[in-house]
Coordinates of C-alpha atoms and ligand atoms in Angstrom, one line a residue:
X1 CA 16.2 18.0 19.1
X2 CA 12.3 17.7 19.0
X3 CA 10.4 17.5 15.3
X4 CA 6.6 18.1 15.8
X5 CA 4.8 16.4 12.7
X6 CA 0.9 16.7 12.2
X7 CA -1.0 14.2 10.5
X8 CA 1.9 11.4 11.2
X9 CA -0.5 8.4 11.5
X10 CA -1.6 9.1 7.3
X11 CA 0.3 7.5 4.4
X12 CA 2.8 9.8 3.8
X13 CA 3.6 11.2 7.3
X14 CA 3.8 8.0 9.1
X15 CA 6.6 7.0 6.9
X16 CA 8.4 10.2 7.0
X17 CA 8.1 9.2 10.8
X18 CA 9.1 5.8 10.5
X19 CA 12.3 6.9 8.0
X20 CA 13.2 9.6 10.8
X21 CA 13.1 7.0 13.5
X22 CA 15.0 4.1 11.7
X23 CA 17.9 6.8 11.7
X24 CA 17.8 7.4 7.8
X25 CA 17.9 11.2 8.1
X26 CA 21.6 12.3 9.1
X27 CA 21.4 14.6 11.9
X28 CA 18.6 13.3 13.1
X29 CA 19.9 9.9 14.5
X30 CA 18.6 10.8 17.9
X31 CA 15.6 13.2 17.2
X32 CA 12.7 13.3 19.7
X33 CA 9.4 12.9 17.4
X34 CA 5.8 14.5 18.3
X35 CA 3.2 13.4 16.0
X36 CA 0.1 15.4 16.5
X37 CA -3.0 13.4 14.2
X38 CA -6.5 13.4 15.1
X39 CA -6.9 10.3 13.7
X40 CA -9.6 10.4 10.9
X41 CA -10.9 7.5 9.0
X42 CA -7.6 8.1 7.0
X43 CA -5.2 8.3 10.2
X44 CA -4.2 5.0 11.4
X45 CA -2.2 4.1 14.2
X46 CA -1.1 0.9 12.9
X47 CA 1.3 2.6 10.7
X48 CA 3.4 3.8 13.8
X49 CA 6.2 2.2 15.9
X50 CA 3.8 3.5 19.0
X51 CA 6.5 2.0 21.3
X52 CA 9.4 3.6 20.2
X53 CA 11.6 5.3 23.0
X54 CA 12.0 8.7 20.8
X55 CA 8.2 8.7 19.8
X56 CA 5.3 10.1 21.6
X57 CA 1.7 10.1 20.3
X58 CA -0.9 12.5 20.7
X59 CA -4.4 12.2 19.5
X60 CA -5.2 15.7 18.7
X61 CA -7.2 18.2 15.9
X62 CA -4.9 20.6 14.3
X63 CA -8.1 23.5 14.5
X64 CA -7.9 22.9 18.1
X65 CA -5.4 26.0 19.1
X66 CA -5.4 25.2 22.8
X67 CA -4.5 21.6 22.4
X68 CA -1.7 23.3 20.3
X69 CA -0.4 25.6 22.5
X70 CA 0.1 23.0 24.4
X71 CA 2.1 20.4 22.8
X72 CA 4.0 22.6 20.2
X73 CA 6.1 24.2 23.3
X74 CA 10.0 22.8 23.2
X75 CA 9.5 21.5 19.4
X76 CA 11.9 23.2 17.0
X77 CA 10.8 22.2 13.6
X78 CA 7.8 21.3 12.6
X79 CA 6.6 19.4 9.3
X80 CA 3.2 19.6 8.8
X81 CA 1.1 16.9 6.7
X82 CA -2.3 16.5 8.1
X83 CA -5.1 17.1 5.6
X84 CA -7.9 15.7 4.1
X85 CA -6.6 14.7 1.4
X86 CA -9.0 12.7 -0.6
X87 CA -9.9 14.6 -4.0
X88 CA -13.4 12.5 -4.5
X89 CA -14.5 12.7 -0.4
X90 CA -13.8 16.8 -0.9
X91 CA -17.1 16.6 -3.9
X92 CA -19.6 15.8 -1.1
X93 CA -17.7 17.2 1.8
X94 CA -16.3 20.6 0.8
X95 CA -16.5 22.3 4.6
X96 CA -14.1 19.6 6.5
X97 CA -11.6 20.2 3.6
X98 CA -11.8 24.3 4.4
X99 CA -11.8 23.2 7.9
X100 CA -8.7 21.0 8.2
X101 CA -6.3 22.4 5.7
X102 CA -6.9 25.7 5.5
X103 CA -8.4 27.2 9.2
X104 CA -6.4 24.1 10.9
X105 CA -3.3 25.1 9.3
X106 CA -3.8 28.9 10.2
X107 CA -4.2 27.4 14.1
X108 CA -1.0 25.6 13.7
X109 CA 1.3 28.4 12.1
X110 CA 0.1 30.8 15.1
X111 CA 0.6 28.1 17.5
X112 CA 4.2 28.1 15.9
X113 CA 4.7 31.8 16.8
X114 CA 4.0 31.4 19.8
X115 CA 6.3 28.3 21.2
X116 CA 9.0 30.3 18.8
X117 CA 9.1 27.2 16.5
X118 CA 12.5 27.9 14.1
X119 CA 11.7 26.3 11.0
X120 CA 8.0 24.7 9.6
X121 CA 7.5 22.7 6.0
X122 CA 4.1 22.8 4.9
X123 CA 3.6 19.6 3.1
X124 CA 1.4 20.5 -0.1
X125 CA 0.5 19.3 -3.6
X126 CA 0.8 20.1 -7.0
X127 CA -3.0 19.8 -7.6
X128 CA -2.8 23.3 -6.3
X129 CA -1.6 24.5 -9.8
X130 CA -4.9 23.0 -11.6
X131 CA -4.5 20.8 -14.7
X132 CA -1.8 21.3 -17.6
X133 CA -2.2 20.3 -21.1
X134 CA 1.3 20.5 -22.3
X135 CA 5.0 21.2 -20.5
X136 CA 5.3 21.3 -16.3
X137 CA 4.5 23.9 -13.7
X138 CA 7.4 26.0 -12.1
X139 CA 7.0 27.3 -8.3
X140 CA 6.0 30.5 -10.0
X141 CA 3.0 29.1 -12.0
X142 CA -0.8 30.6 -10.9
X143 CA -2.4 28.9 -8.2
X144 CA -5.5 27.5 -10.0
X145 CA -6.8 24.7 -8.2
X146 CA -10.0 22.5 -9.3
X147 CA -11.4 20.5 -6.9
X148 CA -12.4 21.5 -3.2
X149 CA -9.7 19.6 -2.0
X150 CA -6.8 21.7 -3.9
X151 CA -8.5 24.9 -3.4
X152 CA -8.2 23.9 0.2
X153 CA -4.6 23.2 -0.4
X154 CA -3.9 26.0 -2.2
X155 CA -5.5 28.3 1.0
X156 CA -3.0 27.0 3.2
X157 CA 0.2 27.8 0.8
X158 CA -1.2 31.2 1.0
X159 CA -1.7 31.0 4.8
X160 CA 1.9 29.8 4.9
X161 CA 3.0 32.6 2.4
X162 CA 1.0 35.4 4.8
X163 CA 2.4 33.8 8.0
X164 CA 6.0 34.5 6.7
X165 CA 5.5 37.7 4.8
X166 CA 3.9 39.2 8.1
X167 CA 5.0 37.3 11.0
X168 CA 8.5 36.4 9.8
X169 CA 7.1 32.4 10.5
X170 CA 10.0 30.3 8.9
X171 CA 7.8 28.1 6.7
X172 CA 8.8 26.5 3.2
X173 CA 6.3 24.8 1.3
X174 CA 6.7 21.9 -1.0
X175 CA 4.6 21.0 -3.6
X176 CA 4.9 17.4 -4.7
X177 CA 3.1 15.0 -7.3
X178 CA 1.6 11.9 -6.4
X179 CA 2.4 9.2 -4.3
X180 CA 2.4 5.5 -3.6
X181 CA 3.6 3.3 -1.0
X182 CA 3.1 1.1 1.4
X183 CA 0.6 1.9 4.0
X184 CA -1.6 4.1 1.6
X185 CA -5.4 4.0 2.6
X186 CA -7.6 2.0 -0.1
X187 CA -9.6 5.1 -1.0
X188 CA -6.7 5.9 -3.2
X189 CA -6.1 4.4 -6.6
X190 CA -3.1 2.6 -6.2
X191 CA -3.9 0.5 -3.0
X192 CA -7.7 0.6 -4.8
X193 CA -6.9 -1.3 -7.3
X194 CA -4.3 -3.3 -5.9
X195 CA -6.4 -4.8 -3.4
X196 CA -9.9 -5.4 -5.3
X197 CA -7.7 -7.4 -7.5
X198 CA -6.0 -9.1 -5.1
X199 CA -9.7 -10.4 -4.0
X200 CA -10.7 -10.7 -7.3
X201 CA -13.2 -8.1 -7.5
X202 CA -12.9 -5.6 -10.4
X203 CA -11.5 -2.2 -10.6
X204 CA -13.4 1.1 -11.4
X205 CA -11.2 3.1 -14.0
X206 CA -12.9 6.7 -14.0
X207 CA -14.0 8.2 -17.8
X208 CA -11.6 7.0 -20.6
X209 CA -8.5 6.3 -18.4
X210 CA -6.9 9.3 -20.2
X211 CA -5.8 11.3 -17.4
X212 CA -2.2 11.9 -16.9
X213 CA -0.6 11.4 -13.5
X214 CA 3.0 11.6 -12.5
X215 CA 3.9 9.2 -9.5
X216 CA 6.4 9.5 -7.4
X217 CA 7.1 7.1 -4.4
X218 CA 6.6 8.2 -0.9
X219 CA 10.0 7.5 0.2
X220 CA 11.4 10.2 -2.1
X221 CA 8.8 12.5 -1.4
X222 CA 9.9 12.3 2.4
X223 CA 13.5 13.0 1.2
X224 CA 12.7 15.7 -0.4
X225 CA 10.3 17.4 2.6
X226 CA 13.3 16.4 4.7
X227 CA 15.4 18.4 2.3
X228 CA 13.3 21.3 2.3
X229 CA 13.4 21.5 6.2
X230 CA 17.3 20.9 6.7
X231 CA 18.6 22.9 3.2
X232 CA 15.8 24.8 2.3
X233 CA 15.2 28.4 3.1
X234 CA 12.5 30.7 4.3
X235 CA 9.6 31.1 2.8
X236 CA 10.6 29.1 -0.6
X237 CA 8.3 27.1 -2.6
X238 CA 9.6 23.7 -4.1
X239 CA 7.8 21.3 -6.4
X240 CA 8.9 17.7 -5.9
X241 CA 8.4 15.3 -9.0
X242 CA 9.1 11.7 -9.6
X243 CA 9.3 12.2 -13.5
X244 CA 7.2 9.1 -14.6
X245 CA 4.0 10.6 -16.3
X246 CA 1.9 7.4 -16.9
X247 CA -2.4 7.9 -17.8
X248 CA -4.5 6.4 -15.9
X249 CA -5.1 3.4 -18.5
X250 CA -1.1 2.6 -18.3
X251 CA -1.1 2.7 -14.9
X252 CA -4.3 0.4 -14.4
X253 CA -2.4 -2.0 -16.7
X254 CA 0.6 -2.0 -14.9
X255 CA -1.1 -3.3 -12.3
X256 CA -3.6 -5.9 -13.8
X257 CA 0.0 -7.5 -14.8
X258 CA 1.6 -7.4 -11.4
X259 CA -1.8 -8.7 -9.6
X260 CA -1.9 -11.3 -12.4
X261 CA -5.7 -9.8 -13.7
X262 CA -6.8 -9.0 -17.3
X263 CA -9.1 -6.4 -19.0
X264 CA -12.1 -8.0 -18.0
X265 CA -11.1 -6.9 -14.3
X266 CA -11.9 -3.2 -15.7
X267 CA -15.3 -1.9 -15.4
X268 CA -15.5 1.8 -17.0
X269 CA -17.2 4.4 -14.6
X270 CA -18.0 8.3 -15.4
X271 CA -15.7 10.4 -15.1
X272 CA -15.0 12.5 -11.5
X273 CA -16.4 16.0 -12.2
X274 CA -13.9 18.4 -13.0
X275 CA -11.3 15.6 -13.6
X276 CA -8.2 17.3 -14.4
X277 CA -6.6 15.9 -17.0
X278 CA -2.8 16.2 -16.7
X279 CA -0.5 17.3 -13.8
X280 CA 3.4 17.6 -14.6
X281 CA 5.8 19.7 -12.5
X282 CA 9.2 21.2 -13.1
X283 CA 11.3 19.8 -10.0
X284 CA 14.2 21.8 -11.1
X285 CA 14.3 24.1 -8.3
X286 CA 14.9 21.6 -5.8
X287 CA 16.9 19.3 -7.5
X288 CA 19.7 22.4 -8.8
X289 CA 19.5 24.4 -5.2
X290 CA 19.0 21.1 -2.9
X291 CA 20.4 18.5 -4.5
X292 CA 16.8 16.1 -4.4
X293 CA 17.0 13.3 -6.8
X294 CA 14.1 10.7 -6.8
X295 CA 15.7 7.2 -6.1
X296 CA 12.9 4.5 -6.9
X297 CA 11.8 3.4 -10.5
X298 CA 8.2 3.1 -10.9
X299 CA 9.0 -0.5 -12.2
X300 CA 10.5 -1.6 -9.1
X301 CA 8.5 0.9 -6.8
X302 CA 4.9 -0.7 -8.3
X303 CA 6.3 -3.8 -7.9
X304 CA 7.4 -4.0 -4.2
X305 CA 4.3 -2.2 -3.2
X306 CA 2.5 -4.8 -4.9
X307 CA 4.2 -7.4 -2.9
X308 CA 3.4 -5.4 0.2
X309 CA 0.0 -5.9 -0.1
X310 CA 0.1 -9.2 -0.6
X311 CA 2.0 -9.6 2.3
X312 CA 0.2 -7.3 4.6
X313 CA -4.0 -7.7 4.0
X314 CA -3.7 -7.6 8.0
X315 CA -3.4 -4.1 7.6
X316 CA -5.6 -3.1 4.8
X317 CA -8.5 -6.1 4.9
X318 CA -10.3 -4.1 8.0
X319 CA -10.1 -0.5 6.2
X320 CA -12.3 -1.8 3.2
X321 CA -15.3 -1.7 5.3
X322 CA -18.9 -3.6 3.7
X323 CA -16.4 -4.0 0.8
X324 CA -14.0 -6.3 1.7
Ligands
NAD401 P1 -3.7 10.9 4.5 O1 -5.1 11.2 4.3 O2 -3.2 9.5 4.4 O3 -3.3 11.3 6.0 C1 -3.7 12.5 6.6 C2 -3.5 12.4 8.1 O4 -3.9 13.7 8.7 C3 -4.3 11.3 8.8 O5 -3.5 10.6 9.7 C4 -5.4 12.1 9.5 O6 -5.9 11.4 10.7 C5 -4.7 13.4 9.8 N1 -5.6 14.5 10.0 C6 -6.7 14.8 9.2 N2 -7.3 15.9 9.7 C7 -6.7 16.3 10.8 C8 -6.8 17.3 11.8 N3 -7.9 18.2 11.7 N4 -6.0 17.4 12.8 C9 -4.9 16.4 13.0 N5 -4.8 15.4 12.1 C10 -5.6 15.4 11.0 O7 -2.9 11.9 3.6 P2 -1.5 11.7 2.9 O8 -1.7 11.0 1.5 O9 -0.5 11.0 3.8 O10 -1.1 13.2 2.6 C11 -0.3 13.9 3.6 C12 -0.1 15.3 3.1 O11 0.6 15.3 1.8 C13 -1.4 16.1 2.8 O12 -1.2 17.4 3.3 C14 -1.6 16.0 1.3 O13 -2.3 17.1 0.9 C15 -0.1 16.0 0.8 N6 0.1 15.4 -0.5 C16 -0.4 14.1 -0.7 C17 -0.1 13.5 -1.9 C18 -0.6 12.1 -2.2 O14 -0.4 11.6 -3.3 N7 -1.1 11.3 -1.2 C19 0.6 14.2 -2.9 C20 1.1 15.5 -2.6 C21 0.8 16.1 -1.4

């Protein structure tokens, strides 16, 4: 069997790559892996076993349909995670955002119809649904999206929605919260944080600190994509939670304490425009129909990717550019 994944040199498709590979996905013990990634500032192929007998690498742009037609031939699923994903990059560069994730996922859905692909997960995010003051989003909430980035997002559910509905393209789309992990690009607030503190520097804590995220570790999120592609069905939707709601202020304590920093480590910046304040989703769809259960605690997930940084600066040091 041969798994195409896009965008499998970034965060979270590099280690649904590296799970598939180790032989953690039964079924797929022997599974031929394509990973299509054009390798942005945010791809990285440090974060793949390049050498690996069942892995082949090739540097490629998802809006590129010929460079598609190509490689997607003989590939029977495909999970597809490239993106631009960073919220505060999409203020000042709206167009790559419309670009990649919406006209690049188009090219790769037709590409899919045309090697007769079987089954596709598009790999979105719950900032798709906007900002929620109270209770959690179902599959069947608005799409409402608030920043560039998740209007992009939100484009490419309904490309994945338009391909099925009048193609007959298998694709199910999942929706999850947010992540961290090891291997997460320093642009992001986790692996932000973690590492300015870790070189002593301070931390920029956006507003008030009164936003309301809900984490989920990127392992489980990969279970529950791979879940969605082996025991999902056509043209479903399902959210993927992690059930640990923290604000932004708990979670920047959290990890003052586990990278041994204090208060004064904290400088107070404004606010991201059109910050939205709270995401929460209902992940009962896909915990009832496909049996997805999130495994890691936030205690214990915070902690070891803590630890990961500390043990790994090879890997992060050169991505922090005039800031290290
Ligand atoms: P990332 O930015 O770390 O990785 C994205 C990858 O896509 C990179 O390797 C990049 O080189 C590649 N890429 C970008 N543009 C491309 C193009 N035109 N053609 C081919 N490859 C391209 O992102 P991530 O955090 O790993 O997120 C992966 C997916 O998961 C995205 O679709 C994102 O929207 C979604 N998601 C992320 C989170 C999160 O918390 N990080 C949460 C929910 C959903």
């Amino acid at each position: 069997m041969r798994v195409l994944v896009t965008g499998g040199a970034g965060f979270i498709g590099s280690h649904y790559v590296r799970t598939m590979l180790s032989g953690s996905y039964p079924g797929y013990e022997a599974a031929q892996v394509t990973v299509v990634d054009k390798l942005t500032y945010a791809g990285n192929t440090a974060n793949l076993p390049l050498d690996h007998p069942r892995l082949d690498f090739v540097r490629g742009d998802i809006t590129d349909p010929a460079l598609l037609r190509t490689v997607l031939p003989g590939h029977r699923e495909v999970v597809h995670f490239a993106a631009e994903s960073h919220v505060d990059r999409s203020l000042e560069r709206a167009a790559e955002f419309a670009l990649t994730n919406v006209v690049g996922t188009q090219s790769l859905f037709d590409a899919c119809l045309y090697a007769g692909v079987e089954r596709v997960v598009h790999v979105s995010t719950d900032e798709v649904y906007g900002s929620i003051s109270q209770g959690s989003w179902t599959e069947e909430w608005p799409l409402q999206p608030n920043s560039p980035y998740a209007a992009a997002k939100a484009g490419s559910d309904l490309m994945a929605r338009a391909y099925g509905r009048t193609h007959g393209l298998d694709v199910r789309t999942t929706r999850c919260s947010n992540n961290y992990g090891p291997y997460q690009h320093p642009e992001k607030l986790i692996p932000l944080f973690v590492t300015r503190l870790l070189s002593g520097r301070t931390v920029p804590l956006y507003g008030d600190g009164s936003n309301v995220r809900e984490w989920v570790h990127v392992d489980d999120h990969c279970h529950g994509v791979h879940l969605a592609l082996t025991r999902g069905r056509a043209g479903e939707i399902y959210n993927i939670g992690g059930g640990t709601e923290l604000t932004n202020r708990e979670m920047t304590e959290r990890l003052l304490e586990l990278c041994g920093a204090g208060w004064d480590s904290v400088r107070h910046t404004d606010d991201r425009k059109g910050h939205d304040l709270r995401y929460a989703l209902d992940d009962s769809k896909i915990r009832e129909q496909l049996g997805y259960l999130p495994r890691t605690r936030l205690d214990q997930g915070l902690a070891d990717v803590v630890q990961w940084y500390r043990d790994n600066p090879w890997w992060w040091k050169p991505l922090l550019g005039g800031r290290g």
